[in-house]
Short mmCIF file of C-alpha atoms and ligand atoms in Angstrom, two decimals:
data_model
loop_
_atom_site.label_atom_id
_atom_site.label_comp_id
_atom_site.label_asym_id
_atom_site.label_seq_id
_atom_site.Cartn_x
_atom_site.Cartn_y
_atom_site.Cartn_z
CA UNK A 1 26.87 -79.28 -76.72
CA UNK A 2 26.89 -76.12 -78.57
CA UNK A 3 26.26 -73.16 -76.81
CA UNK A 4 22.87 -71.99 -78.80
CA UNK A 5 22.54 -68.10 -80.09
CA UNK A 6 19.69 -66.62 -77.90
CA UNK A 7 16.56 -65.02 -79.14
CA UNK A 8 14.08 -62.76 -77.12
CA UNK A 9 10.78 -62.99 -78.56
CA UNK A 10 8.44 -60.06 -77.45
CA UNK A 11 4.71 -61.13 -78.72
CA UNK A 12 1.29 -61.14 -77.27
CA UNK A 13 -0.41 -62.83 -79.82
CA UNK A 14 -0.45 -66.72 -78.63
CA UNK A 15 -0.35 -68.22 -81.90
CA UNK A 16 2.48 -66.45 -83.04
CA UNK A 17 4.12 -66.72 -79.88
CA UNK A 18 4.35 -70.54 -80.36
CA UNK A 19 5.12 -70.75 -83.62
CA UNK A 20 7.76 -68.67 -83.35
CA UNK A 21 9.08 -70.39 -80.19
CA UNK A 22 8.67 -74.08 -81.60
CA UNK A 23 10.39 -73.23 -85.02
CA UNK A 24 13.12 -71.22 -83.70
CA UNK A 25 14.05 -73.45 -81.18
CA UNK A 26 13.66 -76.10 -83.92
CA UNK A 27 16.48 -74.34 -85.85
CA UNK A 28 18.57 -74.63 -82.91
CA UNK A 29 17.63 -70.63 -81.09
CA UNK A 30 17.33 -70.61 -77.60
CA UNK A 31 13.94 -68.89 -77.57
CA UNK A 32 12.68 -66.65 -74.61
CA UNK A 33 9.37 -65.25 -74.60
CA UNK A 34 7.40 -62.24 -73.35
CA UNK A 35 3.65 -61.34 -73.58
CA UNK A 36 4.00 -57.73 -73.22
CA UNK A 37 6.55 -54.97 -73.00
CA UNK A 38 7.88 -54.71 -69.83
CA UNK A 39 8.22 -58.37 -69.31
CA UNK A 40 10.03 -58.46 -72.93
CA UNK A 41 12.37 -55.20 -71.10
CA UNK A 42 12.92 -57.43 -68.11
CA UNK A 43 13.70 -60.61 -69.74
CA UNK A 44 16.50 -58.38 -71.85
CA UNK A 45 18.23 -57.11 -68.98
CA UNK A 46 18.64 -60.58 -66.78
CA UNK A 47 19.28 -62.80 -69.98
CA UNK A 48 20.40 -60.85 -72.78
CA UNK A 49 19.28 -62.02 -75.91
CA UNK A 50 21.95 -62.19 -78.92
CA UNK A 51 18.46 -60.76 -80.88
CA UNK A 52 15.32 -59.15 -80.19
CA UNK A 53 11.90 -59.94 -82.19
CA UNK A 54 9.46 -57.42 -81.20
CA UNK A 55 5.97 -56.95 -81.92
CA UNK A 56 4.48 -53.50 -82.18
CA UNK A 57 1.01 -53.94 -80.91
CA UNK A 58 1.71 -54.96 -77.39
CA UNK A 59 0.12 -54.50 -74.40
CA UNK A 60 1.44 -52.40 -71.12
CA UNK A 61 3.90 -50.76 -73.59
CA UNK A 62 3.68 -50.74 -77.26
CA UNK A 63 7.27 -51.90 -79.71
CA UNK A 64 7.92 -48.38 -80.39
CA UNK A 65 8.51 -47.86 -77.04
CA UNK A 66 10.13 -50.98 -75.84
CA UNK A 67 12.46 -50.80 -79.00
CA UNK A 68 13.53 -46.86 -77.61
CA UNK A 69 14.58 -48.61 -74.40
CA UNK A 70 16.79 -51.35 -75.99
CA UNK A 71 18.36 -49.47 -77.74
CA UNK A 72 19.06 -46.87 -75.21
CA UNK A 73 20.76 -49.66 -73.29
CA UNK A 74 23.12 -50.94 -76.37
CA UNK A 75 23.61 -52.28 -79.90
CA UNK A 76 21.67 -55.12 -79.65
CA UNK A 77 19.74 -56.43 -82.85
CA UNK A 78 16.29 -55.65 -83.00
CA UNK A 79 13.33 -56.85 -85.97
CA UNK A 80 9.93 -55.71 -85.52
CA UNK A 81 7.18 -57.52 -86.46
CA UNK A 82 4.83 -55.02 -87.98
CA UNK A 83 1.15 -55.51 -89.36
CA UNK A 84 1.14 -55.70 -92.97
CA UNK A 85 0.38 -52.49 -94.39
CA UNK A 86 0.94 -49.73 -91.50
CA UNK A 87 4.15 -48.25 -92.92
CA UNK A 88 3.65 -45.67 -90.34
CA UNK A 89 4.58 -48.42 -88.08
CA UNK A 90 7.73 -49.28 -89.83
CA UNK A 91 8.74 -45.83 -89.96
CA UNK A 92 8.50 -45.27 -86.28
CA UNK A 93 10.19 -48.51 -85.50
CA UNK A 94 13.27 -47.72 -87.71
CA UNK A 95 13.09 -44.54 -85.87
CA UNK A 96 13.04 -46.06 -82.86
CA UNK A 97 16.36 -47.67 -83.43
CA UNK A 98 14.83 -50.93 -84.88
CA UNK A 99 17.50 -52.76 -87.07
CA UNK A 100 14.91 -54.22 -89.54
CA UNK A 101 11.34 -54.98 -89.70
CA UNK A 102 9.29 -58.40 -91.67
CA UNK A 103 5.55 -57.15 -92.19
CA UNK A 104 3.27 -60.00 -91.11
CA UNK A 105 2.34 -62.68 -92.25
CA UNK A 106 5.72 -63.63 -92.80
CA UNK A 107 7.35 -66.99 -94.33
CA UNK A 108 9.29 -68.71 -91.65
CA UNK A 109 12.41 -69.23 -93.95
CA UNK A 110 12.28 -65.25 -94.51
CA UNK A 111 12.14 -64.56 -91.00
CA UNK A 112 15.32 -66.91 -90.55
CA UNK A 113 17.00 -65.16 -93.33
CA UNK A 114 16.24 -61.93 -91.88
CA UNK A 115 17.40 -62.95 -88.38
CA UNK A 116 21.38 -65.00 -90.07
CA UNK A 117 21.73 -61.27 -91.58
CA UNK A 118 21.48 -58.94 -88.70
CA UNK A 119 23.54 -61.59 -86.58
CA UNK A 120 25.93 -61.58 -89.60
CA UNK A 121 25.92 -57.58 -89.50
CA UNK A 122 26.82 -57.21 -86.24
CA UNK A 123 29.87 -58.95 -86.23
CA UNK A 124 33.08 -57.03 -86.46
CA UNK A 125 34.82 -56.08 -89.49
CA UNK A 126 37.95 -57.96 -89.96
CA UNK A 127 41.49 -56.33 -90.34
CA UNK A 128 43.31 -57.66 -93.30
CA UNK A 129 45.65 -59.44 -91.06
CA UNK A 130 45.73 -60.81 -87.12
CA UNK A 131 49.01 -60.43 -85.53
CA UNK A 132 49.99 -62.20 -82.54
CA UNK A 133 53.28 -62.41 -81.07
CA UNK A 134 55.08 -63.55 -84.00
CA UNK A 135 51.98 -65.10 -85.91
CA UNK A 136 49.95 -63.89 -88.69
CA UNK A 137 46.87 -64.53 -90.13
CA UNK A 138 45.89 -62.96 -93.65
CA UNK A 139 42.12 -62.69 -94.24
CA UNK A 140 42.58 -61.96 -97.86
CA UNK A 141 44.84 -65.15 -98.87
CA UNK A 142 43.60 -67.24 -95.94
CA UNK A 143 47.30 -68.19 -94.98
CA UNK A 144 49.42 -67.78 -91.94
CA UNK A 145 52.58 -66.81 -91.48
CA UNK A 146 55.14 -66.87 -88.36
CA UNK A 147 58.21 -65.17 -88.71
CA UNK A 148 58.19 -65.11 -92.66
CA UNK A 149 57.14 -68.42 -93.27
CA UNK A 150 54.12 -68.88 -94.97
CA UNK A 151 51.49 -71.86 -94.64
CA UNK A 152 48.43 -73.09 -96.19
CA UNK A 153 45.39 -73.68 -94.27
CA UNK A 154 42.38 -75.46 -94.45
CA UNK A 155 38.85 -74.27 -94.52
CA UNK A 156 38.39 -75.53 -90.77
CA UNK A 157 42.12 -74.56 -89.36
CA UNK A 158 41.21 -71.09 -90.82
CA UNK A 159 38.57 -70.51 -89.31
CA UNK A 160 39.83 -72.31 -86.04
CA UNK A 161 43.27 -69.93 -86.30
CA UNK A 162 40.72 -67.23 -86.84
CA UNK A 163 38.86 -67.90 -83.69
CA UNK A 164 42.03 -68.01 -81.51
CA UNK A 165 43.36 -64.62 -83.26
CA UNK A 166 40.37 -62.78 -82.79
CA UNK A 167 40.08 -63.56 -78.95
CA UNK A 168 44.24 -63.39 -77.94
CA UNK A 169 45.26 -64.46 -74.28
CA UNK A 170 41.22 -65.35 -74.08
CA UNK A 171 40.43 -68.89 -72.88
CA UNK A 172 37.71 -70.40 -75.29
CA UNK A 173 35.77 -73.32 -74.32
CA UNK A 174 34.88 -76.46 -76.48
CA UNK A 175 31.49 -75.22 -76.48
CA UNK A 176 32.25 -71.94 -77.74
CA UNK A 177 34.96 -73.20 -80.12
CA UNK A 178 32.40 -76.06 -81.69
CA UNK A 179 29.70 -73.38 -81.88
CA UNK A 180 31.99 -70.98 -84.05
CA UNK A 181 33.60 -73.56 -86.24
CA UNK A 182 31.38 -75.93 -86.49
CA UNK A 183 28.14 -74.67 -85.87
CA UNK A 184 25.09 -76.20 -83.97
CA UNK A 185 24.54 -79.56 -85.56
CA UNK A 186 28.09 -80.80 -84.95
CA UNK A 187 27.66 -83.53 -81.69
CA UNK A 188 29.97 -82.67 -79.12
CA UNK A 189 31.74 -86.14 -78.15
CA UNK A 190 34.26 -86.19 -80.84
CA UNK A 191 37.48 -85.36 -81.01
CA UNK A 192 37.45 -83.34 -83.67
CA UNK A 193 38.90 -80.10 -82.14
CA UNK A 194 41.51 -81.81 -80.35
CA UNK A 195 42.26 -83.17 -83.70
CA UNK A 196 42.28 -80.00 -85.34
CA UNK A 197 44.23 -77.80 -82.58
CA UNK A 198 46.84 -80.48 -83.42
CA UNK A 199 47.29 -79.85 -87.06
CA UNK A 200 47.30 -76.05 -85.99
CA UNK A 201 50.44 -76.69 -84.01
CA UNK A 202 52.36 -78.80 -86.49
CA UNK A 203 51.98 -75.60 -88.67
CA UNK A 204 52.26 -72.92 -86.43
CA UNK A 205 55.17 -74.51 -84.57
CA UNK A 206 57.41 -75.74 -87.55
CA UNK A 207 60.98 -74.73 -87.36
CA UNK A 208 60.90 -75.39 -83.89
CA UNK A 209 58.73 -72.15 -82.90
CA UNK A 210 57.20 -72.38 -79.26
CA UNK A 211 53.85 -73.21 -78.86
CA UNK A 212 51.12 -70.44 -78.80
CA UNK A 213 48.07 -72.23 -78.52
CA UNK A 214 48.09 -74.06 -74.76
CA UNK A 215 45.56 -76.56 -73.70
CA UNK A 216 43.41 -75.64 -70.55
CA UNK A 217 42.82 -79.12 -69.33
CA UNK A 218 39.38 -79.85 -68.61
CA UNK A 219 38.13 -76.34 -70.62
CA UNK A 220 39.72 -75.65 -73.47
CA UNK A 221 42.24 -73.76 -75.11
CA UNK A 222 44.02 -70.49 -75.18
CA UNK A 223 46.25 -68.07 -77.69
CA UNK A 224 48.78 -66.81 -75.38
CA UNK A 225 52.68 -66.13 -75.74
CA UNK A 226 55.09 -68.97 -75.18
CA UNK A 227 55.27 -70.28 -71.66
CA1 CA B 1 0.47 -57.66 -81.19
#
């Protein structure tokens, strides 16, 4: 199965907490919950999340201070949940390093859209052409090239090859590949990865070029120099 993205919710109001936990879990996120500032910081340290939803008015330590401390530890995306008209909370939150805020009450769909936007924003920017050994992947034309021979790629072949090119020499587990290329709602028991790796091998190895996408038995695949 896919490895879900992890959302940490730091919110003292039980009704909102339960609503977020249920809704985000249903959307496929792994949800961690904290009821106050200090336990939120502990949770972020022990189980690093991909994004934090952070209430402002919290017992123990307010959300602004929690935000400042989380920000000091890295560039984790932080979405503040602010009171409806508390403009000063928004400003303080942004000043403390929050990436965005959402006034309560909010529509769940809007929350999801903000989360997706923040998670997209932290993706590293793409170079125009990835290169590994004598293989190239052009992010503009979405074509591959090896030793001067250009080949076309279907949408999924492109995504899979880009994942390999972004992670050279790193073993990618089947779970990671499912997660990044096919998304969460894909059942894990199919041989779709094998099928697409075979397609990519046919294209990248045409003309007797040696293998670059290697099988790591029982785990997944790795883009590595020919053996
Ligand atoms: Ca609160």
